[in-house]
Coordinates of C-alpha atoms in Angstrom, one line a residue:
M114 CA 21.7 -0.7 1.6
T115 CA 20.4 -4.1 0.6
A116 CA 17.4 -5.1 -1.5
K117 CA 14.0 -5.8 0.0
Q118 CA 12.4 -8.5 -2.1
P119 CA 8.6 -7.9 -2.6
G120 CA 6.3 -10.4 -1.1
S121 CA 3.2 -11.8 -2.7
G122 CA 1.1 -9.4 -0.6
N123 CA -1.6 -10.2 1.9
L124 CA -4.8 -10.2 -0.2
D125 CA -7.1 -10.3 2.9
I126 CA -5.5 -7.2 4.4
H127 CA -5.6 -5.5 1.0
T128 CA -9.3 -6.4 0.6
D129 CA -10.2 -5.1 4.0
E130 CA -8.4 -1.9 3.3
M131 CA -10.1 -1.4 -0.1
R132 CA -13.5 -2.1 1.5
R133 CA -12.8 0.5 4.1
Q134 CA -11.9 3.0 1.4
A135 CA -14.7 2.0 -0.9
I136 CA -17.5 2.7 1.6
T137 CA -16.5 6.3 2.1
V138 CA -16.8 6.8 -1.7
S139 CA -19.9 4.7 -2.6
V140 CA -21.9 5.9 0.5
N141 CA -22.0 9.4 -1.1
W142 CA -24.4 8.2 -3.8
F143 CA -26.4 6.1 -1.3
L144 CA -26.9 9.2 0.9
W145 CA -28.1 11.3 -2.0
V146 CA -30.7 8.6 -2.8
N147 CA -31.8 8.6 0.8
I148 CA -32.2 12.4 0.7
L149 CA -34.4 12.1 -2.5
F150 CA -36.5 9.3 -1.1
S151 CA -37.1 11.1 2.2
L152 CA -38.1 14.3 0.4
F153 CA -40.5 12.2 -1.7
I154 CA -42.1 10.7 1.4
L155 CA -42.3 14.1 3.2
G156 CA -43.9 15.7 0.1
R157 CA -46.3 12.8 -0.3
S158 CA -47.4 13.2 3.3
Y159 CA -48.0 16.9 2.9
F160 CA -49.4 17.3 -0.6
S161 CA -51.3 14.0 -1.3
T162 CA -55.0 14.3 -1.6
D163 CA -55.2 11.0 0.3
P164 CA -53.0 11.6 3.4
L165 CA -51.8 8.8 5.6
T166 CA -54.2 7.8 8.4
V167 CA -52.2 6.4 11.2
V168 CA -54.1 4.0 13.4
L169 CA -53.5 2.2 16.7
H170 CA -52.1 5.2 18.3
R171 CA -49.2 5.6 15.8
P172 CA -49.5 9.4 15.0
T173 CA -48.4 10.6 11.5
H174 CA -45.6 12.7 12.9
V175 CA -43.6 9.5 13.6
L176 CA -43.2 9.1 9.9
E177 CA -42.2 12.7 9.5
I178 CA -39.6 12.4 12.3
A179 CA -38.1 9.3 10.6
M180 CA -37.8 11.1 7.3
V181 CA -36.4 14.3 8.8
L182 CA -33.8 12.0 10.6
V183 CA -32.9 10.4 7.2
L184 CA -32.7 13.8 5.6
A185 CA -30.6 15.4 8.4
A186 CA -28.2 12.4 8.8
S187 CA -27.6 12.0 5.1
S188 CA -27.0 15.7 4.5
G189 CA -24.8 16.1 7.6
V190 CA -22.6 13.1 6.7
L191 CA -22.3 14.2 3.1
F192 CA -21.0 17.6 4.3
I193 CA -18.5 15.9 6.6
L194 CA -17.3 13.6 3.8
R195 CA -16.8 16.5 1.5
M196 CA -15.0 18.7 4.0
A197 CA -12.8 16.0 5.6
P198 CA -9.1 16.8 5.0
D199 CA -8.2 13.1 4.7
P200 CA -10.8 11.2 2.6
E201 CA -9.2 7.8 3.5
A202 CA -9.2 8.4 7.3
L203 CA -10.4 5.4 9.3
W204 CA -13.0 7.4 11.3
L205 CA -14.8 8.4 8.0
S206 CA -15.4 4.7 7.2
Q207 CA -16.7 4.1 10.8
L208 CA -18.9 7.2 10.4
A209 CA -20.3 5.8 7.1
K210 CA -21.0 2.4 8.6
G211 CA -22.8 4.0 11.6
T212 CA -24.8 6.2 9.3
V213 CA -26.0 3.2 7.3
L214 CA -27.3 1.6 10.5
L215 CA -29.0 4.8 11.5
L216 CA -30.7 5.1 8.1
S217 CA -31.8 1.5 8.3
L218 CA -33.5 2.0 11.6
A219 CA -35.2 5.2 10.4
W220 CA -36.5 3.4 7.3
A221 CA -37.6 0.4 9.4
L222 CA -39.7 2.9 11.5
A223 CA -41.1 4.4 8.3
F224 CA -42.2 1.0 7.0
Y225 CA -43.7 0.3 10.3
V226 CA -45.8 3.4 10.0
F227 CA -46.8 2.6 6.5
I228 CA -48.1 -0.9 7.5
A229 CA -49.8 0.4 10.6
S230 CA -51.5 3.0 8.5
D231 CA -52.6 0.4 6.0
D232 CA -50.8 2.1 3.2
M233 CA -49.6 -1.0 1.5
R234 CA -49.2 0.3 -2.0
V235 CA -45.9 2.0 -1.3
I236 CA -44.3 -0.8 0.7
F237 CA -42.9 -3.1 -2.0
P238 CA -41.7 -0.6 -4.6
L239 CA -40.1 1.7 -2.0
A240 CA -38.5 -1.2 -0.2
A241 CA -37.2 -2.7 -3.5
L242 CA -35.7 0.6 -4.6
L243 CA -34.1 1.2 -1.3
L244 CA -32.6 -2.3 -1.0
F245 CA -31.3 -2.4 -4.5
T246 CA -29.8 1.1 -3.9
A247 CA -28.0 -0.4 -0.8
L248 CA -26.9 -3.4 -2.9
I249 CA -25.3 -1.2 -5.5
S250 CA -23.6 1.0 -2.9
L251 CA -22.5 -1.6 -0.3
Y252 CA -22.2 -5.0 -2.2
F253 CA -18.5 -5.2 -1.4
D254 CA -19.1 -5.4 2.4
A255 CA -21.7 -8.0 3.3
R256 CA -21.8 -7.0 7.0
V257 CA -22.6 -3.3 6.2
L258 CA -25.1 -4.3 3.5
L259 CA -26.9 -6.6 6.0
T260 CA -26.8 -3.8 8.5
F261 CA -29.2 -1.9 6.2
I262 CA -31.2 -4.8 4.8
V263 CA -32.0 -6.8 7.9
P264 CA -33.7 -4.1 10.0
V265 CA -35.9 -3.0 7.1
L266 CA -37.0 -6.5 6.2
L267 CA -37.6 -7.4 9.8
S268 CA -39.7 -4.3 10.3
I269 CA -41.8 -5.1 7.3
L270 CA -42.2 -8.8 8.4
L271 CA -43.0 -8.2 12.0
S272 CA -45.3 -5.2 11.3
S273 CA -47.2 -7.3 8.7
V274 CA -47.7 -10.0 11.3
V275 CA -48.7 -7.6 14.1
Y276 CA -51.2 -5.7 11.9
D277 CA -52.5 -8.7 10.0
Q278 CA -51.1 -7.5 6.7
I279 CA -49.5 -10.8 5.7
P280 CA -49.1 -10.7 1.9
G281 CA -50.9 -13.2 -0.3
P282 CA -49.1 -16.0 -2.2
L283 CA -48.3 -13.8 -5.2
N284 CA -46.9 -11.0 -3.0
A285 CA -45.0 -13.5 -1.0
V286 CA -43.4 -14.8 -4.1
L287 CA -42.4 -11.3 -5.0
W288 CA -40.7 -10.8 -1.7
I289 CA -38.9 -14.1 -2.0
L290 CA -37.7 -13.2 -5.5
L291 CA -36.6 -9.8 -4.2
A292 CA -34.5 -11.5 -1.5
A293 CA -33.1 -14.0 -4.0
L294 CA -32.2 -11.2 -6.4
L295 CA -30.5 -9.2 -3.7
E296 CA -28.3 -12.2 -2.6
S297 CA -27.4 -13.4 -6.1
G298 CA -26.6 -9.8 -7.1
R299 CA -24.5 -9.3 -4.1
R300 CA -22.5 -12.5 -4.8
M301 CA -22.0 -11.6 -8.4
L302 CA -20.9 -8.0 -7.7
N303 CA -18.7 -9.1 -4.9
S304 CA -17.0 -11.7 -7.1
W305 CA -16.2 -9.0 -9.6
F306 CA -14.9 -6.8 -6.8
L307 CA -12.6 -9.5 -5.5
L308 CA -11.5 -10.4 -9.0
A309 CA -10.5 -6.7 -9.6
L310 CA -8.7 -6.7 -6.3
R311 CA -6.7 -9.9 -7.2
R312 CA -5.8 -8.4 -10.5
S313 CA -4.7 -5.2 -8.8
E314 CA -2.6 -7.1 -6.3
E315 CA -1.0 -9.1 -9.1
K316 CA -0.1 -5.9 -11.0
R317 CA 1.2 -4.3 -7.8
D318 CA 3.4 -7.4 -7.1
L319 CA 4.6 -7.3 -10.7
I320 CA 5.5 -3.6 -10.5
M321 CA 7.4 -4.2 -7.3
Q322 CA 9.3 -7.1 -9.0
L323 CA 10.1 -4.9 -12.0
E324 CA 11.2 -2.1 -9.7
T325 CA 13.4 -4.5 -7.8
L326 CA 14.9 -5.8 -11.1
A327 CA 15.5 -2.2 -12.2
S328 CA 17.0 -1.1 -8.9
Y329 CA 18.9 -4.0 -7.4
D330 CA 21.5 -6.5 -8.6
P331 CA 19.8 -9.9 -8.9
L332 CA 22.8 -11.9 -7.9
T333 CA 23.8 -10.1 -4.7
G334 CA 20.6 -8.3 -3.7
I335 CA 22.4 -4.9 -3.3
A336 CA 21.8 -1.8 -5.4
N337 CA 22.9 -1.9 -9.0
R338 CA 24.7 0.7 -11.1
R339 CA 21.5 2.6 -11.9
T340 CA 20.4 2.9 -8.3
F341 CA 23.9 3.9 -7.3
Q342 CA 24.0 6.7 -9.8
Q343 CA 20.6 8.0 -8.6
Q344 CA 21.8 7.8 -5.0
L345 CA 25.0 9.6 -6.0
D346 CA 23.2 12.4 -7.7
N347 CA 20.8 12.9 -4.7
A348 CA 23.7 12.8 -2.3
I349 CA 25.6 15.5 -4.2
Q350 CA 22.5 17.7 -4.5
E351 CA 22.0 17.3 -0.7
A352 CA 25.6 18.1 0.1
T353 CA 25.6 21.1 -2.2
L354 CA 22.4 22.5 -0.6
N355 CA 23.3 21.8 3.0
G356 CA 27.1 22.0 2.9
G357 CA 27.5 18.4 4.0
E358 CA 30.2 15.8 3.4
L359 CA 30.3 12.9 0.9
A360 CA 32.7 10.1 0.3
M361 CA 33.0 7.1 -2.0
I362 CA 34.9 3.8 -2.0
M363 CA 35.4 1.9 -5.1
V364 CA 36.0 -1.8 -4.4
D365 CA 37.4 -4.6 -6.6
V366 CA 37.8 -8.3 -5.7
D367 CA 41.5 -9.1 -6.2
H368 CA 42.2 -11.7 -9.0
F369 CA 38.6 -12.7 -9.3
K370 CA 39.1 -14.2 -12.8
R371 CA 41.6 -16.6 -11.3
F372 CA 39.0 -17.5 -8.6
N373 CA 36.4 -18.3 -11.3
D374 CA 38.9 -20.3 -13.3
H375 CA 40.0 -22.3 -10.3
Y376 CA 36.6 -22.9 -8.5
G377 CA 34.1 -22.4 -11.3
H378 CA 31.5 -19.7 -11.9
Q379 CA 29.0 -21.1 -9.5
A380 CA 31.5 -20.7 -6.6
G381 CA 32.3 -17.3 -8.1
D382 CA 28.7 -16.2 -7.6
V383 CA 28.7 -17.5 -4.0
C384 CA 31.9 -15.5 -3.5
L385 CA 30.4 -12.3 -4.9
R386 CA 27.3 -12.7 -2.7
E387 CA 29.5 -13.1 0.4
V388 CA 31.6 -10.1 -0.5
A389 CA 28.4 -8.1 -1.0
N390 CA 27.3 -9.2 2.5
Q391 CA 30.5 -8.1 4.0
L392 CA 30.3 -4.7 2.3
S393 CA 26.8 -4.2 3.6
S394 CA 28.0 -5.2 7.1
A395 CA 30.9 -2.8 6.9
V396 CA 28.7 0.3 6.6
R397 CA 26.8 1.4 9.7
R398 CA 24.5 4.3 8.8
Q399 CA 21.1 3.9 7.2
G400 CA 21.7 6.3 4.4
D401 CA 24.9 4.5 3.2
C402 CA 24.6 2.8 -0.2
V403 CA 26.3 -0.4 -1.2
A404 CA 26.2 -1.3 -4.9
R405 CA 27.5 -3.8 -7.4
L406 CA 28.6 -1.9 -10.5
G407 CA 29.3 -5.0 -12.6
G408 CA 31.4 -8.1 -12.5
E409 CA 33.6 -8.1 -9.3
E410 CA 33.4 -4.3 -9.0
F411 CA 31.5 -2.7 -6.1
A412 CA 31.0 0.8 -4.7
I413 CA 30.2 2.3 -1.3
L414 CA 28.6 5.7 -1.1
L415 CA 28.7 7.5 2.2
P416 CA 26.4 10.5 2.3
G417 CA 27.3 12.8 5.2
G418 CA 30.6 11.0 5.7
G419 CA 34.0 12.5 4.9
R420 CA 37.6 11.1 4.7
D421 CA 37.7 9.7 8.2
A422 CA 34.4 7.8 7.8
A423 CA 35.5 6.4 4.5
L424 CA 38.8 5.1 5.9
R425 CA 37.0 3.5 8.8
V426 CA 34.7 1.6 6.5
A427 CA 37.6 0.6 4.3
R428 CA 39.5 -0.8 7.3
R429 CA 36.4 -2.5 8.6
L430 CA 35.8 -4.2 5.2
A431 CA 39.4 -5.4 5.0
W432 CA 39.2 -6.8 8.5
R433 CA 35.9 -8.5 7.9
L434 CA 37.1 -10.2 4.8
E435 CA 40.3 -11.3 6.6
N436 CA 38.2 -12.9 9.3
Q437 CA 35.8 -14.4 6.8
A438 CA 38.8 -16.0 5.0
I439 CA 37.0 -17.1 1.8
A440 CA 39.5 -19.6 0.3
H441 CA 41.3 -18.3 -2.8
A442 CA 44.1 -20.7 -3.6
A443 CA 44.8 -19.1 -7.0
S444 CA 45.5 -15.7 -5.6
P445 CA 49.1 -14.5 -5.5
V446 CA 48.2 -12.0 -2.8
R447 CA 46.7 -14.1 0.0
P448 CA 45.3 -17.6 0.3
H449 CA 41.8 -16.0 0.8
V450 CA 39.7 -13.5 -1.0
T451 CA 40.9 -9.9 -0.6
V452 CA 39.8 -6.6 -2.1
S453 CA 41.5 -3.4 -3.3
Q454 CA 39.8 -0.1 -2.4
G455 CA 39.9 3.4 -3.8
V456 CA 38.7 6.3 -1.7
S457 CA 37.6 9.7 -3.0
V458 CA 36.1 12.6 -1.1
W459 CA 33.7 15.0 -2.6
K460 CA 34.4 18.7 -2.7
P461 CA 32.1 21.6 -3.5
E462 CA 31.2 22.0 -7.2
M463 CA 32.6 18.5 -7.9
S464 CA 30.4 16.4 -10.2
G465 CA 29.5 12.8 -9.7
A466 CA 31.5 11.8 -12.7
V467 CA 34.6 13.4 -11.2
L468 CA 34.1 11.7 -7.9
I469 CA 33.8 8.3 -9.6
A470 CA 36.9 9.0 -11.7
Q471 CA 38.9 9.9 -8.6
A472 CA 37.8 6.7 -6.8
D473 CA 38.7 4.7 -9.9
A474 CA 42.1 6.3 -10.1
A475 CA 42.7 5.6 -6.4
L476 CA 41.6 2.0 -6.9
Y477 CA 44.0 1.7 -9.8
Q478 CA 46.8 3.0 -7.5
A479 CA 45.8 0.4 -4.8
K480 CA 46.2 -2.3 -7.4
E481 CA 49.5 -1.0 -8.5
K482 CA 50.7 -1.1 -4.9
G483 CA 50.1 -4.8 -4.7
R484 CA 46.3 -5.0 -4.0
N485 CA 44.7 -6.0 -0.7
C486 CA 44.9 -2.3 0.4
W487 CA 43.0 0.9 0.3
Q488 CA 44.2 4.1 -1.3
E489 CA 43.1 7.7 -1.0
F490 CA 43.0 9.7 -4.2
D491 CA 46.2 11.6 -4.7
A492 CA 47.6 10.0 -1.5
Q493 CA 50.0 7.3 -0.6
P494 CA 48.4 3.8 -0.3
R495 CA 48.1 2.4 3.1
P496 CA 48.9 -1.4 3.2
D497 CA 46.4 -3.5 5.2

């Protein structure tokens, strides 16, 4: 098991993902506002002493239909969002975007009826409130925001031209100011949104780097002692519960101090990295753990593997180092880098400390036998 260094992260992908999640949250408030506004319009139509008079063959019930559509769509989508088992599902964000478009078309129809009915008093305040509501809810996604704003404004503009309700200079300035405020507000809110995302991405990268530093050896990139101990505890728990096997190999580079003295510490670091690579290549299963415990001492944990699996890995490691032939002129064992290995096999009710102690004892026996070999605990060493 080798370390996976965290990347800087793709901010664009993260931003798109956050926008997708944000719309399913913020659209809730937007839908409630649409419900309140549609109820207001329906109540105004029924209870006002000055009811709307629709001209040019545009009957009043068109407005009612539009408001009932807003009310039904908003209520239905709110119910779906509340009952959805996965609030971050992709289809929910697509539903929210589609609902925004539907509401926009319904309000565009309503403003058309207002203008056709010569009911101009409600146009600007209602449009301003709706558009600022959309801005607050949808500022983080310009396309979705425009999906709501553009049909409403186009309906007001075209209807005003058709029914000769073109606003005077003062009203025109108000509409221009409204558009300018919407765009400047969107830019400001979106800049804050992107800044928050960048800070979040930086914190996430920092956390990943800290986790890597806490879990992996910075020199070799493999697991460190802390991670190895966690893996060992988990493997023992798993083996105890399921009656599985577990084996460990303690590995020590032979005469590494002489290597450092002869070649220098920089070459020693290169040697340790290469040994770590060979250890990682010697294991075959995904759950196996290779760790550097400190200095030139390494360990291999084989969850689900017994004595035979451990001996195969030990033989494979010795063979790979033999073929790699990292020069070690100061070694009295071989002219290249070799390792001594101690093998221990877990038994039921054995603690991790005992398993490590047995592997250490077997490693000591391997060194006593002349190094460059592997030794089972309480067994005769087997020369390479």
